[in-house]
Amino acid sequence: MIYCVEDEQNICELEVYTLQSVGMEAKGCGSGRELFAELEKRVPKLIVLDIMLPDEDGVSILRRLRADKRYAAIPVIMATAKGSEFDKVKGLDSGADDYIAKPFGMLEMVARIKAVLRRCAAQSQLPAEDIIRVANLEVNSSEHKVSVDGQEVVLTLKEYELLKKFLLHPGIVFSRDKLLNDIWGYEFSGETRTVDVHIRTLRQKLGSAGDLVETIRGVGYRMAAEK
Ligand code: CA
């Protein structure tokens, strides 16, 4: 799911239509308020965010997204008019993943979205042959092997992916929705018990290293930064 935040209805519809025509799910939001209402229902893969919007502008919306643990990791492409506004916004380093100058062609938009999604997917992969150690836990990603105190622990694919996600981002809290989205590919909330069940079995299998996976009440889970 991709959310297109754009108050000009024609442009918004065109963006949504274009994305759907290349096989991506997309939904339009006319304002920040609408966006945040949609985010409550579903966390998207990416947001295309216009700057000039009624009520709250795109820069402010982006700041709010980045400040909210549930949404901080969503890639955002800012859409802005060419010229001084574009330069100013780019110079702000507001935390957008990419910028696109209006008016832009729909093919350009699709290409930018795909590039950002590819980049984000690449960043979430462990480098090959990497061995990560935290306390008595060791993950050898080239061999897909996990061990605790030198003893191999056999994990299911989902458990392994959860562990890898945490290890790659020590100290970062992941919401259940975010984990569902990234690891199961679900783009809706409401099945978060699945995450809890997998975390429980993951902890059990990790034995003495199990409490490295911490519960952050009301938010989600994270890997202890250092023990
Ligand atoms: Ca606008």
Tab-separated table of N, CA and C in Angstrom, residues 42-121:
chain	number	residue	atom	x	y	z
A	42	ARG	N	-3.796	1.390	8.713
A	42	ARG	CA	-2.846	0.608	7.937
A	42	ARG	C	-1.549	1.393	7.737
A	43	VAL	N	-0.429	0.725	7.973
A	43	VAL	CA	0.870	1.377	7.768
A	43	VAL	C	1.342	1.054	6.345
A	44	PRO	N	1.556	2.078	5.531
A	44	PRO	CA	1.894	1.828	4.117
A	44	PRO	C	3.375	1.521	3.926
A	45	LYS	N	3.705	1.051	2.736
A	45	LYS	CA	5.098	0.779	2.371
A	45	LYS	C	5.852	2.077	2.142
A	46	LEU	N	5.107	3.105	1.685
A	46	LEU	CA	5.749	4.375	1.314
A	46	LEU	C	4.664	5.453	1.244
A	47	ILE	N	5.092	6.712	1.447
A	47	ILE	CA	4.169	7.838	1.331
A	47	ILE	C	4.736	8.849	0.333
A	48	VAL	N	3.911	9.255	-0.623
A	48	VAL	CA	4.266	10.377	-1.495
A	48	VAL	C	3.572	11.589	-0.883
A	49	LEU	N	4.363	12.573	-0.463
A	49	LEU	CA	3.830	13.659	0.350
A	49	LEU	C	4.012	15.007	-0.324
A	50	ASP	N	2.906	15.647	-0.639
A	50	ASP	CA	2.945	16.988	-1.217
A	50	ASP	C	3.319	17.976	-0.112
A	51	ILE	N	3.950	19.099	-0.508
A	51	ILE	CA	4.321	20.080	0.526
A	51	ILE	C	3.180	21.061	0.780
A	52	MET	N	2.648	21.622	-0.322
A	52	MET	CA	1.616	22.639	-0.167
A	52	MET	C	0.263	21.957	0.028
A	53	LEU	N	-0.188	21.971	1.265
A	53	LEU	CA	-1.456	21.312	1.605
A	53	LEU	C	-2.272	22.255	2.484
A	54	PRO	N	-3.565	22.076	2.528
A	54	PRO	CA	-4.357	22.908	3.435
A	54	PRO	C	-4.054	22.494	4.881
A	55	ASP	N	-4.310	23.366	5.802
A	55	ASP	CA	-4.067	23.102	7.232
A	55	ASP	C	-2.578	22.907	7.519
A	56	GLU	N	-2.133	21.643	7.470
A	56	GLU	CA	-0.753	21.358	7.846
A	56	GLU	C	0.086	21.067	6.601
A	57	ASP	N	1.263	21.709	6.477
A	57	ASP	CA	2.063	21.460	5.270
A	57	ASP	C	2.881	20.170	5.386
A	58	GLY	N	3.420	19.740	4.232
A	58	GLY	CA	4.099	18.455	4.150
A	58	GLY	C	5.320	18.346	5.051
A	59	VAL	N	6.046	19.455	5.215
A	59	VAL	CA	7.250	19.427	6.044
A	59	VAL	C	6.881	19.114	7.498
A	60	SER	N	5.808	19.766	7.958
A	60	SER	CA	5.345	19.529	9.320
A	60	SER	C	4.829	18.099	9.485
A	61	ILE	N	4.128	17.611	8.460
A	61	ILE	CA	3.621	16.229	8.510
A	61	ILE	C	4.786	15.243	8.596
A	62	LEU	N	5.813	15.495	7.780
A	62	LEU	CA	6.978	14.602	7.787
A	62	LEU	C	7.639	14.596	9.160
A	63	ARG	N	7.751	15.774	9.752
A	63	ARG	CA	8.360	15.867	11.086
A	63	ARG	C	7.576	15.028	12.097
A	64	ARG	N	6.244	15.113	11.990
A	64	ARG	CA	5.413	14.323	12.919
A	64	ARG	C	5.585	12.826	12.688
A	65	LEU	N	5.697	12.442	11.405
A	65	LEU	CA	5.894	11.018	11.090
A	65	LEU	C	7.204	10.526	11.694
A	66	ARG	N	8.256	11.326	11.525
A	66	ARG	CA	9.583	10.906	11.981
A	66	ARG	C	9.664	10.851	13.506
A	67	ALA	N	8.795	11.638	14.162
A	67	ALA	CA	8.818	11.679	15.624
A	67	ALA	C	7.984	10.569	16.248
A	68	ASP	N	7.248	9.834	15.422
A	68	ASP	CA	6.352	8.800	15.923
A	68	ASP	C	6.949	7.426	15.615
A	69	LYS	N	7.261	6.682	16.664
A	69	LYS	CA	7.933	5.391	16.476
A	69	LYS	C	7.199	4.475	15.508
A	70	ARG	N	5.875	4.593	15.495
A	70	ARG	CA	5.097	3.690	14.637
A	70	ARG	C	5.319	3.997	13.160
A	71	TYR	N	5.636	5.261	12.861
A	71	TYR	CA	5.698	5.684	11.460
A	71	TYR	C	7.077	6.153	11.009
A	72	ALA	N	8.013	6.194	11.950
A	72	ALA	CA	9.319	6.809	11.660
A	72	ALA	C	10.057	6.128	10.502
A	73	ALA	N	9.812	4.829	10.330
A	73	ALA	CA	10.588	4.101	9.325
A	73	ALA	C	9.917	4.071	7.946
A	74	ILE	N	8.734	4.675	7.805
A	74	ILE	CA	8.057	4.643	6.504
A	74	ILE	C	8.823	5.552	5.530
A	75	PRO	N	9.245	5.023	4.375
A	75	PRO	CA	9.916	5.886	3.408
A	75	PRO	C	8.955	6.971	2.904
A	76	VAL	N	9.474	8.187	2.754
A	76	VAL	CA	8.647	9.304	2.294
A	76	VAL	C	9.322	9.984	1.114
A	77	ILE	N	8.557	10.192	0.049
A	77	ILE	CA	9.032	10.997	-1.087
A	77	ILE	C	8.256	12.306	-1.057
A	78	MET	N	8.971	13.421	-0.955
A	78	MET	CA	8.330	14.726	-0.906
A	78	MET	C	8.131	15.250	-2.325
A	79	ALA	N	6.940	15.761	-2.573
A	79	ALA	CA	6.630	16.355	-3.870
A	79	ALA	C	6.519	17.860	-3.676
A	80	THR	N	7.247	18.596	-4.470
A	80	THR	CA	7.211	20.037	-4.278
A	80	THR	C	7.422	20.779	-5.585
A	81	ALA	N	6.909	22.026	-5.636
A	81	ALA	CA	7.041	22.834	-6.840
A	81	ALA	C	8.515	23.088	-7.125
A	82	LYS	N	8.840	23.178	-8.426
A	82	LYS	CA	10.233	23.454	-8.839
A	82	LYS	C	10.674	24.816	-8.340
A	83	GLY	N	11.980	25.025	-8.289
A	83	GLY	CA	12.493	26.349	-7.987
A	83	GLY	C	12.819	26.518	-6.527
A	84	SER	N	12.552	27.703	-6.033
A	84	SER	CA	13.061	28.059	-4.710
A	84	SER	C	12.477	27.175	-3.611
A	85	GLU	N	11.190	26.849	-3.715
A	85	GLU	CA	10.575	26.020	-2.679
A	85	GLU	C	11.280	24.660	-2.609
A	86	PHE	N	11.532	24.100	-3.792
A	86	PHE	CA	12.189	22.799	-3.896
A	86	PHE	C	13.569	22.852	-3.242
A	87	ASP	N	14.345	23.895	-3.589
A	87	ASP	CA	15.698	24.017	-3.053
A	87	ASP	C	15.674	24.192	-1.546
A	88	LYS	N	14.716	24.997	-1.092
A	88	LYS	CA	14.631	25.270	0.332
A	88	LYS	C	14.320	23.985	1.112
A	89	VAL	N	13.339	23.263	0.608
A	89	VAL	CA	12.920	22.043	1.295
A	89	VAL	C	14.032	21.003	1.271
A	90	LYS	N	14.698	20.885	0.124
A	90	LYS	CA	15.801	19.931	0.016
A	90	LYS	C	16.896	20.293	1.001
A	91	GLY	N	17.173	21.592	1.092
A	91	GLY	CA	18.230	22.083	1.966
A	91	GLY	C	17.920	21.852	3.442
A	92	LEU	N	16.648	21.723	3.749
A	92	LEU	CA	16.244	21.531	5.146
A	92	LEU	C	16.650	20.176	5.695
A	93	ASP	N	16.900	19.251	4.778
A	93	ASP	CA	17.219	17.887	5.191
A	93	ASP	C	16.188	17.398	6.212
A	94	SER	N	14.966	17.425	5.772
A	94	SER	CA	13.857	17.171	6.679
A	94	SER	C	13.643	15.694	6.976
A	95	GLY	N	14.479	14.848	6.401
A	95	GLY	CA	14.332	13.431	6.687
A	95	GLY	C	13.546	12.679	5.630
A	96	ALA	N	13.320	13.317	4.478
A	96	ALA	CA	12.642	12.615	3.389
A	96	ALA	C	13.636	11.655	2.735
A	97	ASP	N	13.123	10.592	2.140
A	97	ASP	CA	13.992	9.628	1.481
A	97	ASP	C	14.329	10.049	0.061
A	98	ASP	N	13.463	10.878	-0.514
A	98	ASP	CA	13.732	11.408	-1.852
A	98	ASP	C	12.815	12.606	-2.073
A	99	TYR	N	13.136	13.380	-3.107
A	99	TYR	CA	12.326	14.551	-3.451
A	99	TYR	C	11.991	14.464	-4.919
A	100	ILE	N	10.832	14.975	-5.273
A	100	ILE	CA	10.460	14.985	-6.673
A	100	ILE	C	9.841	16.354	-6.961
A	101	ALA	N	10.326	16.983	-8.047
A	101	ALA	CA	9.897	18.349	-8.347
A	101	ALA	C	8.635	18.339	-9.197
A	102	LYS	N	7.639	19.109	-8.762
A	102	LYS	CA	6.391	19.221	-9.516
A	102	LYS	C	6.542	20.286	-10.602
A	103	PRO	N	5.916	20.160	-11.765
A	103	PRO	CA	5.114	18.981	-12.116
A	103	PRO	C	6.000	17.832	-12.563
A	104	PHE	N	5.685	16.618	-12.085
A	104	PHE	CA	6.478	15.464	-12.505
A	104	PHE	C	5.604	14.516	-13.315
A	105	GLY	N	6.288	13.746	-14.162
A	105	GLY	CA	5.563	12.752	-14.940
A	105	GLY	C	5.271	11.546	-14.069
A	106	MET	N	4.206	10.833	-14.414
A	106	MET	CA	3.819	9.676	-13.604
A	106	MET	C	4.861	8.559	-13.684
A	107	LEU	N	5.511	8.434	-14.851
A	107	LEU	CA	6.532	7.383	-14.963
A	107	LEU	C	7.716	7.700	-14.063
A	108	GLU	N	8.020	8.995	-13.971
A	108	GLU	CA	9.115	9.405	-13.092
A	108	GLU	C	8.766	9.071	-11.633
A	109	MET	N	7.514	9.350	-11.279
A	109	MET	CA	7.084	9.062	-9.905
A	109	MET	C	7.231	7.562	-9.599
A	110	VAL	N	6.765	6.733	-10.529
A	110	VAL	CA	6.840	5.280	-10.309
A	110	VAL	C	8.300	4.844	-10.177
A	111	ALA	N	9.163	5.402	-11.045
A	111	ALA	CA	10.579	5.036	-11.004
A	111	ALA	C	11.193	5.432	-9.661
A	112	ARG	N	10.848	6.620	-9.173
A	112	ARG	CA	11.386	7.077	-7.881
A	112	ARG	C	10.907	6.188	-6.736
A	113	ILE	N	9.621	5.842	-6.785
A	113	ILE	CA	9.054	4.997	-5.728
A	113	ILE	C	9.758	3.647	-5.719
A	114	LYS	N	9.928	3.067	-6.895
A	114	LYS	CA	10.576	1.751	-6.963
A	114	LYS	C	12.012	1.828	-6.464
A	115	ALA	N	12.694	2.917	-6.812
A	115	ALA	CA	14.090	3.062	-6.384
A	115	ALA	C	14.180	3.161	-4.858
A	116	VAL	N	13.283	3.939	-4.255
A	116	VAL	CA	13.311	4.094	-2.793
A	116	VAL	C	12.959	2.764	-2.124
A	117	LEU	N	11.974	2.056	-2.659
A	117	LEU	CA	11.593	0.768	-2.068
A	117	LEU	C	12.740	-0.240	-2.171
A	118	ARG	N	13.432	-0.218	-3.304
A	118	ARG	CA	14.583	-1.117	-3.490
A	118	ARG	C	15.682	-0.810	-2.485
A	119	ARG	N	15.936	0.503	-2.337
A	119	ARG	CA	16.994	0.928	-1.425
A	119	ARG	C	16.659	0.506	0.016
A	120	CYS	N	15.400	0.703	0.386
A	120	CYS	CA	14.999	0.350	1.750
A	120	CYS	C	15.070	-1.156	1.972
A	121	ALA	N	14.710	-1.921	0.951
A	121	ALA	CA	14.777	-3.379	1.073
A	121	ALA	C	16.232	-3.808	1.214
